[in-house]
Coordinates of C-alpha atoms and ligand atoms in Angstrom, one line a residue:
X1 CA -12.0 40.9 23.6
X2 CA -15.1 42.6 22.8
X3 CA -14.2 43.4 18.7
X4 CA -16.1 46.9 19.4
X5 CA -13.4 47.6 21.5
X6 CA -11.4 51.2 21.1
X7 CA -8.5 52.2 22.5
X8 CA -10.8 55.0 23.3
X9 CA -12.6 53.8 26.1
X10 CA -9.3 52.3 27.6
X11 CA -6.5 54.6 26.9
X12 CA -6.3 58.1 29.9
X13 CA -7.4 60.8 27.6
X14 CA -3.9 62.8 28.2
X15 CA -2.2 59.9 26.8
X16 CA -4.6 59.9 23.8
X17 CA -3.8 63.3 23.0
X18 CA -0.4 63.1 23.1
X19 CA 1.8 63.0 19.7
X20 CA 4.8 60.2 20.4
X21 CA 8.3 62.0 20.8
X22 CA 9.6 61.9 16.9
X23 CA 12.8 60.8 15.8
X24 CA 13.0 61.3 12.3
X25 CA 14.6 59.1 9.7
X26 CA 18.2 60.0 9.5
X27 CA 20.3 57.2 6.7
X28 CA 22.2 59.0 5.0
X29 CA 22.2 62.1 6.8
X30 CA 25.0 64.8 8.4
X31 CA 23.0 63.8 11.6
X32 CA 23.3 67.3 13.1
X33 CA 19.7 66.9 15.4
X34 CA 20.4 65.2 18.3
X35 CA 23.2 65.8 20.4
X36 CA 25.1 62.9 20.0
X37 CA 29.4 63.0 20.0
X38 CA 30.1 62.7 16.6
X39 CA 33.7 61.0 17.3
X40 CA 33.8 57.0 16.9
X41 CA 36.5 55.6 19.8
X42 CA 39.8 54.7 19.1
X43 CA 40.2 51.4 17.1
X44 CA 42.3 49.7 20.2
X45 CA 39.7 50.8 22.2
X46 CA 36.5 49.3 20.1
X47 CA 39.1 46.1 20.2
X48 CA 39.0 45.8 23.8
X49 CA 35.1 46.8 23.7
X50 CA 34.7 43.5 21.2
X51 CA 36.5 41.1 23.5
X52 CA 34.4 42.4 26.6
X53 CA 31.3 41.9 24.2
X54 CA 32.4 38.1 23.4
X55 CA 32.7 37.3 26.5
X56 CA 29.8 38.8 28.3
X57 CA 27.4 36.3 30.1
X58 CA 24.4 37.2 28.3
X59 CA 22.5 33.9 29.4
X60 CA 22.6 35.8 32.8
X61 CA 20.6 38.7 34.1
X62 CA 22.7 41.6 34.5
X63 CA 24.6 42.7 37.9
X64 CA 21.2 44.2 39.3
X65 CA 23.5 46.6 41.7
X66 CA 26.0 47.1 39.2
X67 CA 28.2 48.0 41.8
X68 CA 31.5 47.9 39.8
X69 CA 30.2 50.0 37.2
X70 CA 29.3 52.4 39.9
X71 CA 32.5 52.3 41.4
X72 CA 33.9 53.3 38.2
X73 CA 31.9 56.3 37.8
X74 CA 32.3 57.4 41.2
X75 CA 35.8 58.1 40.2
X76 CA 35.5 59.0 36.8
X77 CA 33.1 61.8 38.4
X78 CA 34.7 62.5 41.5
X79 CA 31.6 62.0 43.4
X80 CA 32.4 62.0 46.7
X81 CA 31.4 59.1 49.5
X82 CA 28.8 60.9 51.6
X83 CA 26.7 60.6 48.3
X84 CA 25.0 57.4 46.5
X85 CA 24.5 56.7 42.8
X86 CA 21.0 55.7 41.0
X87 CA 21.4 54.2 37.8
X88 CA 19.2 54.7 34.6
X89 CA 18.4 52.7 31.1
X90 CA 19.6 56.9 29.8
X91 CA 18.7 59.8 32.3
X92 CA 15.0 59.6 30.9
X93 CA 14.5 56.4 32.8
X94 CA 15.8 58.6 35.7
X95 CA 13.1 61.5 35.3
X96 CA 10.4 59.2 34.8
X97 CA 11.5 56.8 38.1
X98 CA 11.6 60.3 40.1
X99 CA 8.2 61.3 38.9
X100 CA 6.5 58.1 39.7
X101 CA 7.7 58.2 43.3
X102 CA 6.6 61.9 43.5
X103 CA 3.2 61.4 42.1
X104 CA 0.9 61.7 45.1
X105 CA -2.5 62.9 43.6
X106 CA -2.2 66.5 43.9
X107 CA 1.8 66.6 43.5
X108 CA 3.4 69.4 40.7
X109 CA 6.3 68.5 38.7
X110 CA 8.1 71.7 37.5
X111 CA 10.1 73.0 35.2
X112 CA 10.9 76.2 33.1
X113 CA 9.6 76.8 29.4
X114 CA 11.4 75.8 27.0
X115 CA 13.2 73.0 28.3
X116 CA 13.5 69.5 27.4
X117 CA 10.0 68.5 26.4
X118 CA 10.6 64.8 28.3
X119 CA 9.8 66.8 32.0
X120 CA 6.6 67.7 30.8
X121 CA 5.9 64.6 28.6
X122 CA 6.9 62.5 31.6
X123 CA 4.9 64.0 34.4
X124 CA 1.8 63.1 31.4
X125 CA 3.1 59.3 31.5
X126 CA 3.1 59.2 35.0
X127 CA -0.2 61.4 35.7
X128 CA 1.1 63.7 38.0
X129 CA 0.2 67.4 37.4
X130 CA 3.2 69.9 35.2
X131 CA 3.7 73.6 36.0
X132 CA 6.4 75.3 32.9
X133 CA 7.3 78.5 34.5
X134 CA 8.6 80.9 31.2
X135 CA 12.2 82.1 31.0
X136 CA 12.5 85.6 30.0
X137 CA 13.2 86.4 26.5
X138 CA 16.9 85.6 26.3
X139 CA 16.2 82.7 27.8
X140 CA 17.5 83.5 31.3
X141 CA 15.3 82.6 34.8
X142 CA 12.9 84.6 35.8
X143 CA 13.7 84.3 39.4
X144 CA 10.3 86.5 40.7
X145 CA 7.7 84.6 38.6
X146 CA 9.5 81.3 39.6
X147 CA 9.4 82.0 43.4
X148 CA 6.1 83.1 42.9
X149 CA 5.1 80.1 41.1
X150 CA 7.1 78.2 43.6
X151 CA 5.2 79.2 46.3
X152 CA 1.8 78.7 44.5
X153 CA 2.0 75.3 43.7
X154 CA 4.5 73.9 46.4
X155 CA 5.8 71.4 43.5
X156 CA 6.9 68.0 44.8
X157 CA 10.2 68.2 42.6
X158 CA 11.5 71.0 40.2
X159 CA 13.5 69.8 36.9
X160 CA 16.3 72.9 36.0
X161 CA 18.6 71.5 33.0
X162 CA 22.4 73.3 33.4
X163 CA 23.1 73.9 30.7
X164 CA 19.5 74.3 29.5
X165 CA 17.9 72.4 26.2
X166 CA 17.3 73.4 23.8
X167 CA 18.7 76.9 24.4
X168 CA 22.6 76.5 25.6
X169 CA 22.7 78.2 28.0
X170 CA 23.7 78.0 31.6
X171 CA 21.5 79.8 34.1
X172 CA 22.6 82.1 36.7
X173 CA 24.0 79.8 39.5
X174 CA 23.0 82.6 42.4
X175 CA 19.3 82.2 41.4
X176 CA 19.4 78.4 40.9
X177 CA 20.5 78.4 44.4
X178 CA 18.0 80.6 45.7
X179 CA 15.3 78.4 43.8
X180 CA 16.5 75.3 45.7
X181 CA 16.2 77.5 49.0
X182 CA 13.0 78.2 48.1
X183 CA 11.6 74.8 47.2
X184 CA 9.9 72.9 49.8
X185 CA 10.4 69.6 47.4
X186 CA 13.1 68.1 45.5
X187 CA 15.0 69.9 43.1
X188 CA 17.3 68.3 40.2
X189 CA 19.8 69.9 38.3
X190 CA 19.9 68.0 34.6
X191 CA 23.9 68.5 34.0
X192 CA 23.2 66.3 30.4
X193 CA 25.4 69.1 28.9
X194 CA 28.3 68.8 31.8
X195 CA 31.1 67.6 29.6
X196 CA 30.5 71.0 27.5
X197 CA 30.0 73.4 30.8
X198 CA 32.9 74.0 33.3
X199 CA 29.8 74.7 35.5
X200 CA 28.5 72.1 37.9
X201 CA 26.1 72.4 40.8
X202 CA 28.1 69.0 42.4
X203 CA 29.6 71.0 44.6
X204 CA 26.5 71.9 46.1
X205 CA 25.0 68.6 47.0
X206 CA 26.6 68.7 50.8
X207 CA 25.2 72.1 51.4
X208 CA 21.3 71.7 50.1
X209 CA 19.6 68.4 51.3
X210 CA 16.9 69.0 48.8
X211 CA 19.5 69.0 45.4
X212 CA 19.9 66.2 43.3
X213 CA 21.8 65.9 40.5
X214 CA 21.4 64.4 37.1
X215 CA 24.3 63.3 34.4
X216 CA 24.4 61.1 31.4
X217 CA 27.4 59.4 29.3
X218 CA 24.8 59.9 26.1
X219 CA 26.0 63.4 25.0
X220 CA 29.7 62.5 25.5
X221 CA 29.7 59.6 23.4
X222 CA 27.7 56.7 24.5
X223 CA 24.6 57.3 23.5
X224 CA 23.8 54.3 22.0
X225 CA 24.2 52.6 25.7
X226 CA 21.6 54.6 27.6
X227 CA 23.1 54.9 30.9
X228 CA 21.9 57.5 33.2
X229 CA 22.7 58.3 36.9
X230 CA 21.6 60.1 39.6
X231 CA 23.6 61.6 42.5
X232 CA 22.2 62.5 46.1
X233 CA 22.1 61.5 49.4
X234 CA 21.2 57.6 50.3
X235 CA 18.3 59.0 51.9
X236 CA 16.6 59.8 48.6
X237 CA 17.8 57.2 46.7
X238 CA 17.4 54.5 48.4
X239 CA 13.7 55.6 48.4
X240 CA 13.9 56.3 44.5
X241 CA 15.6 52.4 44.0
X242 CA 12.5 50.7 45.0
X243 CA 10.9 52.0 41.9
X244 CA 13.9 50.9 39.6
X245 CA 13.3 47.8 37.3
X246 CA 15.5 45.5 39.0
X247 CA 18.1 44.9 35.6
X248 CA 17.5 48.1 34.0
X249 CA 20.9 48.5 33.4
X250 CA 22.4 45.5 30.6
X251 CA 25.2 43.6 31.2
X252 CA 26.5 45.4 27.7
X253 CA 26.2 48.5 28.9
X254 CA 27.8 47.7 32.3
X255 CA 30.4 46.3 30.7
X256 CA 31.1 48.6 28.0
X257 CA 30.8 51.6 29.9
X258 CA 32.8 50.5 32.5
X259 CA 35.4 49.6 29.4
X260 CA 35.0 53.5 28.4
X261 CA 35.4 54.8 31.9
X262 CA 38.9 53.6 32.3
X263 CA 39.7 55.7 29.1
X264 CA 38.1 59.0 30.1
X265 CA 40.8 61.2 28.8
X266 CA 39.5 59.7 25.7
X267 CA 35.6 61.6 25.5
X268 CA 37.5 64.8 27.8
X269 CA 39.7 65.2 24.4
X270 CA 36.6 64.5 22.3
X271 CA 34.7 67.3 24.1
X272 CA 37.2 69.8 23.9
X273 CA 37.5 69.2 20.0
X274 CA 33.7 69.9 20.1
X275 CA 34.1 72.9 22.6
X276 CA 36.3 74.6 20.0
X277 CA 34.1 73.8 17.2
X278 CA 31.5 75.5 18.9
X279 CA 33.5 78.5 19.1
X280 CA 34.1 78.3 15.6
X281 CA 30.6 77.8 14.7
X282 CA 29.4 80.3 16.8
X283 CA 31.4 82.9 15.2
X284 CA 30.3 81.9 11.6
X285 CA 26.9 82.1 12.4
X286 CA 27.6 85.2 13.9
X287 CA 28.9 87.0 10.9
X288 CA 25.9 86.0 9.1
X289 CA 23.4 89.1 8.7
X290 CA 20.3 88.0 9.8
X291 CA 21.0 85.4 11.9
X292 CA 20.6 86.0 16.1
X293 CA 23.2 83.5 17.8
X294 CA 22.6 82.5 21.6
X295 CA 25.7 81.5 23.6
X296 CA 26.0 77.8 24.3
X297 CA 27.8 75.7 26.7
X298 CA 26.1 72.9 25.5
X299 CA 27.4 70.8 22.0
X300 CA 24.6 72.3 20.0
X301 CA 24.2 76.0 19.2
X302 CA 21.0 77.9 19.3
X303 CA 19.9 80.8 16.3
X304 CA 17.2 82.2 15.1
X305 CA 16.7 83.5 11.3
X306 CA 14.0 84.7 8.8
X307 CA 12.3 81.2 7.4
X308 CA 13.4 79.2 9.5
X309 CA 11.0 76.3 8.4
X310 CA 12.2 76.7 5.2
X311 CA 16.1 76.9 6.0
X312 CA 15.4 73.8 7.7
X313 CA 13.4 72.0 5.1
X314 CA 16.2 73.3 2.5
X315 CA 19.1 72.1 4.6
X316 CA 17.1 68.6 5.5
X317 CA 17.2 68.0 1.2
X318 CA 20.9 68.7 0.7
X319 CA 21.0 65.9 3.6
X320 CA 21.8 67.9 6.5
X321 CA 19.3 67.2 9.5
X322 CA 19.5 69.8 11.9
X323 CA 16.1 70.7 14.6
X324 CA 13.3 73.1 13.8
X325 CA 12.2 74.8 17.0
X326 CA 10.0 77.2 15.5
X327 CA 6.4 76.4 16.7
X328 CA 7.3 74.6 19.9
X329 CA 7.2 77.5 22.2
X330 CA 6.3 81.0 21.5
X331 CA 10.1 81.8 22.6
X332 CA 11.5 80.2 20.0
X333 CA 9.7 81.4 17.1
X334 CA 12.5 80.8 13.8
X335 CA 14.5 79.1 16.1
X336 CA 16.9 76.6 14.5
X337 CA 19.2 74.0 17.0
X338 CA 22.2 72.5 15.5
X339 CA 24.4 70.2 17.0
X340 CA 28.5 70.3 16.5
X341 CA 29.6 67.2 14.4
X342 CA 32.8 66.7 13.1
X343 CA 34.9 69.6 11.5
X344 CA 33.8 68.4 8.1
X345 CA 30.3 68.1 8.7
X346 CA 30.3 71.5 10.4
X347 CA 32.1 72.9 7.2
X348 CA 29.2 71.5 5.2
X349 CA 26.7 73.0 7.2
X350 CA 28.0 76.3 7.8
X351 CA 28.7 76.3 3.9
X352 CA 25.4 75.0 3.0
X353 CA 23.8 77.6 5.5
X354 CA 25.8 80.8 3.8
X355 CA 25.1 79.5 -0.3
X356 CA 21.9 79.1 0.9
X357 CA 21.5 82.7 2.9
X358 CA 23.1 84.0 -0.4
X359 CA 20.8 82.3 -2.8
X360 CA 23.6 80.8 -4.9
X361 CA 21.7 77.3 -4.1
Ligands
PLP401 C1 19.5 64.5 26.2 C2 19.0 64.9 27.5 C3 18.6 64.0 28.5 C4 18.5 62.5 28.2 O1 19.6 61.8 28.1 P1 19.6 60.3 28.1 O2 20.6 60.0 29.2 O3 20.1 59.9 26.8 O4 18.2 59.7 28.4 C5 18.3 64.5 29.7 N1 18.2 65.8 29.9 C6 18.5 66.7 29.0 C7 18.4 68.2 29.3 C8 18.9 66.3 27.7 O5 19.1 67.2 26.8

């Protein structure tokens, strides 16, 4: 290699400008930032977890179908049999292996603004053009301005989270359907947030031949797994398996997850304990003055408030990590994102929050 050589001259200049998706350091923290189930599993549970661990065959390459591991979440979900199952290392893996079979040279990936920054960031990796229609300003669709923009740009696949992140809330089903009416391409729903809902578009997917939908285990409590799926008709993803990575799915996380899917009453109960905390949560930062509170059906609660840089930067040294929003999107200017932990850690935060509101910190 030619020692002059820069990155520069190699590198697509989109990908140069990009700033790499943070995660910031978090030892030590009330990890409050990213969604995750703050509940461990049951001891007997992790038991039966180890022994499946011990005995994987990790000289092997992993089940590259995965077919029993399917089988278990097509029950644990209720999906029905006319519709097949793509799986995903996480439902990133998922967005990205959609994109790439999308991305004909003039093809539009769309989404709404703000949404999870991974559409957008994505459609970059994958060079295939992004349209981010706005919501309105609470955050609902703006059904005119996304038919319009619709029909403009004709986009190859549409990306609507439901719930939305990172604002909670779920949008109006009537105009999600008349979006997918409207779209000439694909559209997926993101239900990331489903365990948190009691809204789901699966009904749906035998009446709209252009819906697919999208659901993760990470944000009801296997995160650290990364397993993604997709659900649609075998038409589509048969089409979208050829640009799967043949073992993207490891024998541990088949395994385990599998484990976890026999126990699902398990993360239902763990959600519900967070649903109510949300509730609670909500109503605390409710009752605080300046604070504006945006419903959630999501585990993490929207707000904005005065300073919300330095709330942030004040909570972050009293070791509670939370996400600052503010500067991402003009529509979340002193927005603040916090995600429901435990009961303890949300005590400490809503505490923290008021001493500090109060200036007795
Ligand atoms: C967290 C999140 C995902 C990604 O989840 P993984 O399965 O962990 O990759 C996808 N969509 C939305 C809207 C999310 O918030």
């Amino acid at each position: 290699m030619p020692n002059s050589l820069q990155p520069e001259q190699i590198i697509r200049p989109e990908i140069l400008a990009l700033t790499a998706y943070h995660v910031p350091p978090a030892a030590g923290m009330i990890k409050l930032d990213a969604m995750e189930n703050p509940y461990p599993l049951p001891s007997e549970l992790q038991e039966e977890i180890a022994q499946v661990a011990a005995s994987a065959p990790i000289n092997r390459y992993p089940d590259a179908s995965a077919a029993p591991l399917k089988a278990s979440l097509r029950k644990a979900l209720a999906i029905s049999s006319e519709m097949d199952i793509l799986l995903g290392n996480g439902s990133d893996e998922i967005i990205q292996m959609i994109a790439m079979a999308v991305a004909k040279p003039d093809a539009v990936l769309m989404s709404v603004e703000p949404a999870f920054v991974m559409f957008r960031m994505i459609a970059t990796f994958v060079n295939i053009q992004y349209v981010g229609v706005p919501l309105q300003q609470d955050f609902s669709l703006d059904e005119e301005v996304m038919l319009a923009a619709i029909e403009k740009h004709r986009p190859a696949v549409i990306f609507l989270a439901y719930p939305n992140n990172p604002t909670g809330n779920l949008f109006d089903a009537a105009t999600v359907l008349r979006i997918i009416e409207a779209s000439a391409g694909l559209v997926v729903i993101d239900e990331a947030y489903n365990a948190f809902a009691d809204a789901s578009f699966k009904d749906k997917l035998n009446d709209y031949p252009n819906l697919l939908l999208m659901r993760t285990l990470s944000k009801s409590g296997l995160a650290g797994l990364r397993l993604g799926l997709l659900i649609g008709r075998s038409a589509w993803i048969k089409q979208l398996e050829k640009v799967r990575l043949p073992y993207n799915i490891s024998i541990m996380t088949q395994l385990i997850a599998e484990k976890v899917l026999h126990h699902t009453g398990v993360l239902a109960e763990q959600a519900e304990a967070i649903k109510s905390e949300r509730t609670k949560m909500s109503a605390f930062l409710g009752t605080m003055p300046d604070i504006e509170v945006y419903p959630s059906k999501a585990n993490f609660i929207l707000f904005r408030i005065p300073a919300a840089g330095e709330i942030f930067q004040a909570l972050k040294q009293r070791k509670i990590l939370i996400k600052n929003l503010d500067g991402t999107h003009p529509l979340l200017k002193g927005c603040l994102r916090v995600t429901i932990g435990t009961p303890d850690e949300n005590t400490q935060f809503c505490n923290t929050l008021h001493a500090l509101l109060t200036e007795t910190v």
